[in-house]
CSV table of C-alpha atoms and ligand atoms in Angstrom, one decimal:
chain,number,residue,atom,x,y,z
A,1,MET,CA,5.8,-26.8,44.4
A,2,SER,CA,6.5,-23.4,46.0
A,3,THR,CA,5.1,-20.3,44.3
A,4,ARG,CA,8.5,-18.6,44.7
A,5,ALA,CA,10.0,-21.2,42.3
A,6,THR,CA,7.6,-20.4,39.5
A,7,ALA,CA,7.4,-16.6,40.0
A,8,ALA,CA,10.9,-15.8,38.8
A,9,PRO,CA,10.7,-17.5,35.4
A,10,ALA,CA,7.3,-15.9,34.8
A,11,ASP,CA,8.8,-12.5,35.6
A,12,GLN,CA,11.7,-13.3,33.3
A,13,LEU,CA,9.4,-14.2,30.5
A,14,THR,CA,7.5,-11.0,31.0
A,15,VAL,CA,10.7,-9.0,30.9
A,16,ARG,CA,11.9,-10.8,27.8
A,17,ARG,CA,8.6,-10.3,26.0
A,18,SER,CA,8.7,-6.6,26.8
A,19,ASN,CA,12.3,-6.4,25.6
A,20,LEU,CA,11.5,-8.2,22.4
A,21,SER,CA,8.7,-5.7,21.9
A,22,LEU,CA,11.1,-2.8,22.7
A,23,VAL,CA,13.7,-3.9,20.1
A,24,LEU,CA,11.1,-4.7,17.3
A,25,THR,CA,9.3,-1.4,17.8
A,26,HIS,CA,12.6,0.5,17.8
A,27,LEU,CA,13.6,-1.1,14.5
A,28,ARG,CA,10.2,0.0,13.1
A,29,ASP,CA,10.5,3.6,14.4
A,30,ALA,CA,14.2,4.2,13.9
A,31,GLY,CA,15.0,1.9,10.9
A,32,PRO,CA,17.7,-0.7,10.3
A,33,ARG,CA,20.8,-0.5,12.4
A,34,SER,CA,23.6,-2.6,14.0
A,35,ARG,CA,23.0,-4.6,17.2
A,36,ALA,CA,25.5,-2.3,18.9
A,37,ARG,CA,23.5,0.7,17.9
A,38,VAL,CA,20.2,-0.9,19.1
A,39,ALA,CA,22.0,-1.5,22.4
A,40,SER,CA,23.1,2.1,22.8
A,41,ASP,CA,19.7,3.5,21.6
A,42,THR,CA,17.6,1.3,24.0
A,43,GLY,CA,20.0,1.1,27.0
A,44,LEU,CA,19.9,-2.7,26.9
A,45,ASN,CA,23.3,-4.4,27.1
A,46,LYS,CA,24.9,-5.8,23.9
A,47,ALA,CA,24.6,-9.5,24.9
A,48,THR,CA,20.9,-9.1,25.6
A,49,VAL,CA,20.3,-7.3,22.3
A,50,SER,CA,22.2,-10.1,20.4
A,51,SER,CA,20.0,-12.7,22.1
A,52,LEU,CA,16.8,-10.8,21.5
A,53,VAL,CA,17.6,-10.2,17.8
A,54,ALA,CA,18.4,-13.9,17.4
A,55,GLU,CA,15.0,-14.8,18.7
A,56,LEU,CA,13.3,-12.1,16.5
A,57,ILE,CA,15.1,-13.6,13.5
A,58,ASP,CA,14.0,-17.1,14.5
A,59,ARG,CA,10.4,-15.8,14.6
A,60,GLY,CA,10.8,-14.4,11.1
A,61,LEU,CA,10.3,-10.8,12.2
A,62,VAL,CA,13.8,-9.5,11.7
A,63,GLY,CA,16.5,-10.0,9.0
A,64,GLU,CA,20.1,-9.2,8.6
A,65,GLY,CA,21.1,-6.3,6.3
A,66,GLU,CA,24.2,-4.5,5.2
A,67,VAL,CA,27.4,-3.9,7.2
A,68,GLN,CA,27.5,-0.6,9.0
A,69,ARG,CA,30.2,1.1,11.0
A,70,VAL,CA,29.2,3.0,14.2
A,71,GLY,CA,31.5,5.9,15.0
A,72,ASN,CA,35.2,5.7,14.2
A,73,VAL,CA,36.2,2.9,16.5
A,74,GLY,CA,35.4,-0.7,16.9
A,75,ARG,CA,34.4,-3.4,14.4
A,76,PRO,CA,31.7,-2.6,11.8
A,77,GLY,CA,28.4,-4.4,12.6
A,78,GLN,CA,25.9,-6.0,10.3
A,79,THR,CA,22.6,-4.1,10.4
A,80,VAL,CA,19.4,-5.7,11.4
A,81,GLY,CA,15.9,-4.6,10.3
A,82,LEU,CA,12.3,-5.6,10.1
A,83,ALA,CA,11.8,-8.6,7.8
A,84,PRO,CA,9.9,-7.7,4.6
A,85,GLY,CA,7.1,-10.0,3.4
A,86,GLY,CA,6.4,-12.9,5.7
A,87,VAL,CA,4.3,-11.6,8.6
A,88,VAL,CA,1.4,-9.4,7.5
A,89,GLY,CA,-1.6,-7.6,8.9
A,90,VAL,CA,-4.8,-7.3,6.8
A,91,GLY,CA,-7.2,-4.4,6.8
A,92,VAL,CA,-10.6,-4.4,5.1
A,93,GLU,CA,-12.9,-1.5,4.5
A,94,VAL,CA,-16.5,-2.2,3.8
A,95,ASN,CA,-18.1,1.0,2.5
A,96,ALA,CA,-21.3,1.9,0.5
A,97,ASP,CA,-19.6,1.4,-2.9
A,98,PHE,CA,-16.8,-1.1,-2.3
A,99,VAL,CA,-14.9,-3.6,-0.3
A,100,ASP,CA,-11.2,-2.8,-0.1
A,101,VAL,CA,-8.6,-5.2,1.1
A,102,THR,CA,-5.0,-4.2,1.9
A,103,ALA,CA,-2.2,-6.3,3.5
A,104,LEU,CA,0.9,-4.7,4.9
A,105,ASP,CA,4.1,-6.4,6.0
A,106,LEU,CA,6.0,-5.3,9.2
A,107,THR,CA,7.8,-2.6,7.2
A,108,HIS,CA,4.3,-1.2,6.2
A,109,GLU,CA,4.9,-2.1,2.5
A,110,VAL,CA,1.8,-3.1,0.6
A,111,VAL,CA,1.9,-6.8,-0.2
A,112,LEU,CA,-1.7,-7.1,-1.4
A,113,SER,CA,-4.3,-4.5,-2.5
A,114,ARG,CA,-7.7,-5.4,-3.9
A,115,ARG,CA,-10.9,-3.4,-4.4
A,116,HIS,CA,-14.2,-5.0,-5.2
A,117,PRO,CA,-16.9,-2.5,-6.3
A,118,ALA,CA,-20.3,-3.4,-4.8
A,119,ASP,CA,-23.6,-1.7,-3.8
A,120,ILE,CA,-23.6,-2.8,-0.2
A,121,ARG,CA,-26.9,-1.2,0.8
A,122,ALA,CA,-28.6,-2.9,-2.2
A,123,LEU,CA,-27.0,-6.3,-1.3
A,124,GLY,CA,-28.3,-6.2,2.2
A,125,GLU,CA,-26.6,-7.1,5.4
A,126,GLN,CA,-26.2,-10.9,5.1
A,127,ARG,CA,-25.1,-11.0,1.5
A,128,SER,CA,-22.7,-8.1,2.2
A,129,ILE,CA,-21.2,-10.1,5.0
A,130,GLU,CA,-20.9,-13.1,2.7
A,131,LEU,CA,-19.1,-10.9,0.2
A,132,LEU,CA,-16.8,-9.7,2.9
A,133,VAL,CA,-16.0,-13.3,3.9
A,134,ARG,CA,-15.2,-14.2,0.3
A,135,CYS,CA,-12.9,-11.2,-0.2
A,136,LEU,CA,-11.1,-12.0,3.1
A,137,ASP,CA,-10.9,-15.7,2.4
A,138,ASP,CA,-9.4,-15.1,-1.1
A,139,ALA,CA,-6.9,-12.6,0.3
A,140,VAL,CA,-5.7,-14.9,3.1
A,141,VAL,CA,-5.3,-17.8,0.6
A,142,ALA,CA,-3.4,-15.6,-1.9
A,143,LEU,CA,-1.2,-14.3,0.9
A,144,GLY,CA,-0.5,-17.9,2.1
A,145,ASP,CA,0.4,-18.9,-1.5
A,146,SER,CA,3.0,-16.2,-1.6
A,147,GLY,CA,4.6,-17.2,1.7
A,148,CYS,CA,2.9,-14.7,4.0
A,149,SER,CA,1.2,-15.4,7.3
A,150,VAL,CA,-1.6,-13.2,8.5
A,151,VAL,CA,-1.4,-12.1,12.1
A,152,GLY,CA,-4.8,-10.4,12.3
A,153,VAL,CA,-7.6,-8.7,10.4
A,154,THR,CA,-9.1,-5.3,11.2
A,155,VAL,CA,-12.4,-4.3,9.4
A,156,ALA,CA,-13.2,-0.7,8.8
A,157,VAL,CA,-16.9,0.2,8.8
A,158,PRO,CA,-18.4,3.7,8.2
A,159,ALA,CA,-20.4,3.4,11.4
A,160,LEU,CA,-20.7,3.8,15.1
A,161,VAL,CA,-18.5,0.9,16.0
A,162,ASP,CA,-18.3,-0.8,19.4
A,163,SER,CA,-14.7,-2.0,19.0
A,164,LEU,CA,-14.6,-3.8,22.4
A,165,ARG,CA,-17.6,-6.0,21.6
A,166,GLY,CA,-16.9,-6.2,17.8
A,167,ARG,CA,-20.3,-4.8,17.0
A,168,VAL,CA,-21.5,-2.3,14.4
A,169,ALA,CA,-23.9,-0.2,16.5
A,170,LEU,CA,-25.3,1.8,13.6
A,171,ALA,CA,-24.2,2.2,10.0
A,172,PRO,CA,-26.7,4.6,8.4
A,173,ASN,CA,-25.2,4.4,4.9
A,174,LEU,CA,-25.0,0.6,4.9
A,175,GLY,CA,-28.4,0.1,6.5
A,176,TRP,CA,-26.9,-2.0,9.3
A,177,THR,CA,-27.9,-1.8,13.0
A,178,GLY,CA,-26.5,-3.9,15.9
A,179,THR,CA,-24.5,-6.2,13.7
A,180,ALA,CA,-22.3,-8.7,15.5
A,181,LEU,CA,-19.8,-8.5,12.7
A,182,ALA,CA,-16.6,-9.6,14.4
A,183,GLU,CA,-18.2,-12.7,15.7
A,184,GLN,CA,-19.7,-13.7,12.3
A,185,LEU,CA,-16.4,-13.1,10.6
A,186,ASP,CA,-14.4,-15.0,13.3
A,187,THR,CA,-16.8,-18.0,12.7
A,188,ALA,CA,-16.5,-17.8,9.0
A,189,LEU,CA,-12.7,-17.5,9.0
A,190,ALA,CA,-12.1,-19.9,11.9
A,191,HIS,CA,-10.3,-22.4,9.6
A,192,HIS,CA,-7.6,-19.8,9.0
A,193,GLY,CA,-7.2,-19.3,12.8
A,194,ILE,CA,-7.4,-15.5,12.4
A,195,ARG,CA,-9.0,-13.1,14.9
A,196,VAL,CA,-11.0,-10.2,13.5
A,197,GLN,CA,-11.5,-6.8,15.1
A,198,LEU,CA,-13.5,-3.8,14.0
A,199,ASP,CA,-13.1,0.0,14.0
A,200,ASN,CA,-14.6,3.1,12.5
A,201,ASP,CA,-13.3,3.9,9.0
A,202,ALA,CA,-12.2,7.5,9.8
A,203,ASN,CA,-10.4,6.3,12.9
A,204,LEU,CA,-8.4,3.8,10.9
A,205,GLY,CA,-7.8,6.5,8.2
A,206,ALA,CA,-6.3,8.8,10.8
A,207,ILE,CA,-4.1,5.9,12.1
A,208,ALA,CA,-2.9,5.2,8.6
A,209,GLU,CA,-2.1,8.8,7.9
A,210,HIS,CA,-0.2,9.1,11.2
A,211,ALA,CA,1.7,5.8,10.6
A,212,VAL,CA,2.4,5.7,6.9
A,213,GLY,CA,0.7,8.7,5.3
A,214,VAL,CA,1.1,12.5,5.0
A,215,ALA,CA,0.8,13.1,8.8
A,216,ARG,CA,3.8,11.0,10.0
A,217,ASP,CA,5.5,14.1,11.2
A,218,VAL,CA,2.7,15.5,13.4
A,219,ASP,CA,1.0,14.3,16.6
A,220,ASP,CA,-2.2,16.5,16.3
A,221,LEU,CA,-4.3,15.9,13.3
A,222,VAL,CA,-7.8,15.6,12.0
A,223,TYR,CA,-8.5,13.1,9.1
A,224,LEU,CA,-11.6,13.8,7.1
A,225,ALA,CA,-13.0,10.7,5.4
A,226,GLY,CA,-14.9,11.8,2.2
A,227,GLU,CA,-17.0,8.9,1.1
A,228,VAL,CA,-20.8,8.4,0.9
A,229,GLY,CA,-20.8,9.3,4.5
A,230,VAL,CA,-18.4,11.8,6.1
A,231,GLY,CA,-16.6,11.3,9.4
A,232,CYS,CA,-13.4,12.3,11.0
A,233,GLY,CA,-10.6,10.6,13.0
A,234,VAL,CA,-8.9,12.8,15.6
A,235,ILE,CA,-5.4,12.2,16.9
A,236,VAL,CA,-4.3,14.4,19.8
A,237,GLY,CA,-0.8,14.1,21.3
A,238,GLY,CA,-0.2,11.1,19.2
A,239,ARG,CA,-3.3,9.2,20.5
A,240,LEU,CA,-6.6,8.5,18.8
A,241,VAL,CA,-9.5,10.2,20.6
A,242,ARG,CA,-12.3,7.7,21.0
A,243,GLY,CA,-14.7,9.4,23.5
A,244,ALA,CA,-16.7,7.8,26.4
A,245,SER,CA,-18.4,5.2,24.2
A,246,GLY,CA,-16.0,5.1,21.3
A,247,PHE,CA,-18.1,7.3,19.0
A,248,THR,CA,-16.0,10.4,18.5
A,249,GLY,CA,-15.8,12.0,15.0
A,250,GLU,CA,-19.4,11.9,13.7
A,251,ILE,CA,-19.0,15.4,12.2
A,252,GLY,CA,-21.0,14.2,9.1
A,253,HIS,CA,-24.2,14.4,11.2
A,254,ALA,CA,-23.5,17.9,12.6
A,255,PRO,CA,-26.4,20.2,11.7
A,256,LEU,CA,-24.6,22.4,9.3
A,257,ASN,CA,-27.0,22.4,6.3
A,258,HIS,CA,-29.6,25.1,6.6
A,259,ARG,CA,-31.5,23.6,3.6
A,260,LEU,CA,-32.6,20.7,5.8
A,261,GLU,CA,-32.1,17.9,3.3
A,262,VAL,CA,-32.7,14.4,4.6
A,263,CYS,CA,-29.6,12.5,5.6
A,264,GLY,CA,-29.0,8.7,5.5
A,265,CYS,CA,-29.3,8.8,9.4
A,266,GLY,CA,-32.9,10.0,9.1
A,267,ARG,CA,-32.3,13.5,10.4
A,268,VAL,CA,-32.4,16.6,8.3
A,269,GLY,CA,-29.6,19.2,7.7
A,270,CYS,CA,-26.6,16.9,8.4
A,271,TRP,CA,-23.3,18.1,7.0
A,272,GLU,CA,-22.9,15.1,4.8
A,273,THR,CA,-26.0,16.1,2.9
A,274,GLN,CA,-23.7,18.9,1.5
A,275,VAL,CA,-20.4,17.2,1.3
A,276,GLY,CA,-21.0,13.4,0.9
A,277,LEU,CA,-19.8,11.6,-2.2
A,278,GLY,CA,-23.4,11.1,-3.4
A,279,VAL,CA,-24.1,14.8,-3.4
A,280,LEU,CA,-20.9,15.5,-5.4
A,281,LEU,CA,-21.6,12.8,-8.0
A,282,THR,CA,-25.3,13.7,-8.3
A,283,GLY,CA,-24.4,17.4,-8.8
A,284,CYS,CA,-22.0,16.4,-11.6
A,285,ALA,CA,-24.2,13.8,-13.3
A,286,ARG,CA,-26.0,14.6,-16.6
A,287,GLY,CA,-28.9,12.3,-15.9
A,288,PRO,CA,-29.8,9.1,-13.9
A,289,ASP,CA,-27.8,6.9,-16.3
A,290,ASP,CA,-24.6,8.9,-16.1
A,291,PRO,CA,-21.6,6.6,-15.6
A,292,VAL,CA,-20.5,8.7,-12.6
A,293,LEU,CA,-23.5,7.2,-10.7
A,294,ASP,CA,-22.7,3.6,-11.6
A,295,THR,CA,-22.0,2.0,-8.2
A,296,TYR,CA,-20.6,-1.1,-9.9
A,297,ALA,CA,-17.8,0.9,-11.6
A,298,ASP,CA,-14.6,1.7,-9.7
A,299,ILE,CA,-14.8,4.9,-7.7
A,300,ASP,CA,-11.4,6.2,-8.8
A,301,ALA,CA,-12.6,5.9,-12.5
A,302,ARG,CA,-15.8,7.8,-11.7
A,303,LEU,CA,-13.8,10.6,-10.0
A,304,GLU,CA,-11.5,10.7,-13.1
A,305,LEU,CA,-14.6,11.5,-15.1
A,306,VAL,CA,-15.5,14.3,-12.8
A,307,LEU,CA,-11.9,15.7,-13.1
A,308,ALA,CA,-12.1,15.5,-16.9
A,309,ARG,CA,-15.4,17.4,-16.9
A,310,ALA,CA,-13.9,20.1,-14.6
A,311,ALA,CA,-10.9,20.4,-16.9
A,312,ASP,CA,-13.3,20.9,-19.8
A,313,GLY,CA,-15.0,23.7,-17.9
A,314,ASP,CA,-18.3,21.9,-17.5
A,315,PRO,CA,-20.4,24.5,-15.6
A,316,ASP,CA,-22.5,22.0,-13.5
A,317,THR,CA,-19.3,20.2,-12.4
A,318,LEU,CA,-17.5,23.4,-11.5
A,319,ASP,CA,-20.6,24.8,-9.7
A,320,THR,CA,-20.8,21.5,-7.7
A,321,LEU,CA,-17.1,21.6,-6.8
A,322,GLU,CA,-17.5,25.2,-5.6
A,323,ARG,CA,-20.6,24.4,-3.5
A,324,VAL,CA,-19.0,21.3,-2.0
A,325,GLY,CA,-15.7,23.1,-1.4
A,326,ILE,CA,-17.3,26.0,0.6
A,327,ALA,CA,-19.4,23.6,2.6
A,328,LEU,CA,-16.3,21.4,3.3
A,329,GLY,CA,-14.4,24.5,4.5
A,330,LEU,CA,-17.3,25.4,6.9
A,331,GLY,CA,-17.4,22.0,8.5
A,332,ALA,CA,-13.6,21.8,8.6
A,333,SER,CA,-13.5,25.2,10.4
A,334,VAL,CA,-15.7,23.8,13.1
A,335,LEU,CA,-13.2,20.9,13.6
A,336,VAL,CA,-10.2,23.2,13.5
A,337,ASN,CA,-11.8,25.6,16.0
A,338,ILE,CA,-12.3,22.7,18.4
A,339,VAL,CA,-9.2,20.5,17.9
A,340,ASN,CA,-6.5,23.0,16.8
A,341,PRO,CA,-4.7,20.3,14.7
A,342,ARG,CA,-1.4,20.8,13.1
A,343,ALA,CA,-2.6,18.9,10.0
A,344,LEU,CA,-6.1,18.6,8.5
A,345,VAL,CA,-5.9,15.6,6.1
A,346,LEU,CA,-8.4,15.4,3.3
A,347,GLY,CA,-9.1,11.8,2.7
A,348,GLY,CA,-11.3,9.7,0.3
A,349,TYR,CA,-12.8,11.6,-2.6
A,350,PHE,CA,-11.8,15.0,-1.0
A,351,ALA,CA,-8.2,14.0,-1.8
A,352,ALA,CA,-8.9,12.9,-5.3
A,353,LEU,CA,-10.5,16.3,-6.0
A,354,GLU,CA,-8.1,18.2,-3.8
A,355,HIS,CA,-6.9,20.5,-6.6
A,356,HIS,CA,-10.5,21.9,-6.9
A,357,LEU,CA,-11.6,21.8,-3.3
A,358,ARG,CA,-8.5,23.0,-1.4
A,359,PRO,CA,-8.7,26.7,-2.4
A,360,TYR,CA,-12.3,26.9,-1.0
A,361,VAL,CA,-11.3,25.0,2.1
A,362,VAL,CA,-8.2,27.2,2.9
A,363,HIS,CA,-10.1,30.4,2.2
A,364,THR,CA,-13.0,29.4,4.5
A,365,LEU,CA,-10.6,28.2,7.3
A,366,LEU,CA,-8.8,31.6,7.2
A,367,GLU,CA,-12.1,33.3,7.4
A,368,ARG,CA,-13.9,31.2,10.0
A,369,VAL,CA,-11.2,29.9,12.4
A,370,VAL,CA,-10.8,32.4,15.2
A,371,ALA,CA,-7.1,31.7,15.8
A,372,PRO,CA,-4.7,33.8,13.7
A,373,GLU,CA,-3.6,31.9,10.5
A,374,ALA,CA,-6.3,29.2,11.3
A,375,GLY,CA,-4.2,28.1,14.3
A,376,GLY,CA,-1.3,27.1,12.1
A,377,VAL,CA,-3.2,24.2,10.5
A,378,GLU,CA,-1.9,22.8,7.3
A,379,VAL,CA,-4.4,21.3,4.8
A,380,ARG,CA,-2.9,18.1,3.3
A,381,ALA,CA,-4.3,15.7,0.8
A,382,SER,CA,-4.1,12.0,1.6
A,383,GLN,CA,-2.0,10.0,-0.9
A,384,LEU,CA,-3.6,6.8,0.3
A,385,GLY,CA,-6.9,7.5,-1.6
A,386,PHE,CA,-9.6,5.0,-0.8
A,387,THR,CA,-7.1,2.6,0.8
A,388,ALA,CA,-6.5,4.7,3.9
A,389,ALA,CA,-9.0,2.9,6.2
A,390,SER,CA,-7.9,-0.6,5.0
A,391,ARG,CA,-4.2,0.4,5.5
A,392,GLY,CA,-5.0,1.7,8.9
A,393,GLY,CA,-6.7,-1.6,9.7
A,394,ALA,CA,-3.5,-3.5,8.6
A,395,VAL,CA,-1.4,-1.2,10.8
A,396,VAL,CA,-3.6,-2.0,13.8
A,397,ALA,CA,-3.5,-5.7,13.0
A,398,LEU,CA,0.3,-5.5,13.1
A,399,GLN,CA,0.4,-3.6,16.4
A,400,SER,CA,-0.4,-6.9,18.2
A,401,VAL,CA,3.0,-8.3,16.9
A,402,PHE,CA,4.9,-5.2,17.9
A,403,ALA,CA,3.3,-5.3,21.4
A,404,ASP,CA,4.1,-9.0,21.8
A,405,PRO,CA,6.5,-10.6,19.2
A,406,THR,CA,6.0,-14.0,20.8
A,407,ARG,CA,2.6,-14.1,19.1
A,408,VAL,CA,4.5,-15.2,16.0
A,409,PRO,CA,5.8,-18.8,16.4
A,410,VAL,CA,9.5,-19.7,16.0
A,411,THR,CA,9.9,-21.1,12.5
A,412,ALA,CA,13.7,-21.3,12.2
B,1,ZN,ZN1,-27.1,12.4,9.5
């Protein structure tokens, strides 16, 4: 057989796959519209678009919607849009206090959201991974029962993550080092036929805010993940900044605390010894048995308690919020001086306590950022709470389908 005979169909398949991706991604970014409108938006001809849309419908990725007229002439067309339900991506965050699972469909609607409080450091690495497997297995089964098929899983870890090799290089607040997490999860979940990838929690938080959160309208942002550890995800020009080895964003370990307290990483004076969740909760606690320190209680409920005490004018709580707020502003000003983002998104517990922390942060930014008006940065509170990283994981899992819709088999 001549190579020339096989080259043309292979090229045609590549072009078709790329056009399927173009149409599906356009429907995600521009919303439902008629086939004629898709053709004029993308520059593809109408017959090609009809054929591509038919295939996307057969793969369960696109559905028909309402009838819509384009301009004043011609027949009205039926709109097509991303199919809700059905194909889903799953994100899981494992953090010091919890495992959070979120599944999003192609329209980025939440189809499953579960949080399991857990003391991950106390459980140890192997039992934590077993818990992670149980949480994932339960979620995939529940999604299957409700007619959804999972296209991929992304796990968020508060760690230096080697995404390419699927390894957790170092997670100081979990006590993990050199963990081949993706491989272990792939093996444990092989019966579901699902591939697992890993990323840093703050990177995925930034991706979530840019895709579905409060930073959808900007392409330059810093997302600050306020959890037991503190890290940031940086998006510049619409792209996540990873750095030479993938370890960008470890601001939590910048030496900003002159009191030289010992950090989870073993160094002294790291920023997170002033602004980490543990510091906040310890500062607000009335003793070692205070419910705000109960790692088996849901984190949102514990933060509600902090808010209630602040509303009652509890002096220890208000002093702690002021101390954390000023320190948060100082670290944020370092980031804003370096990155000059349009938006600084406060995530995790920083968002839950935004009402108290924001005035200190804004004041400090105006004082410490050398550019006039702090370089035009807007401080925004995440509305995704502690689900930001898991949502970002689900967004990333879905990206494989937008890049290549033929990954989803024809079902019609
Ligand atoms: Zn540190």
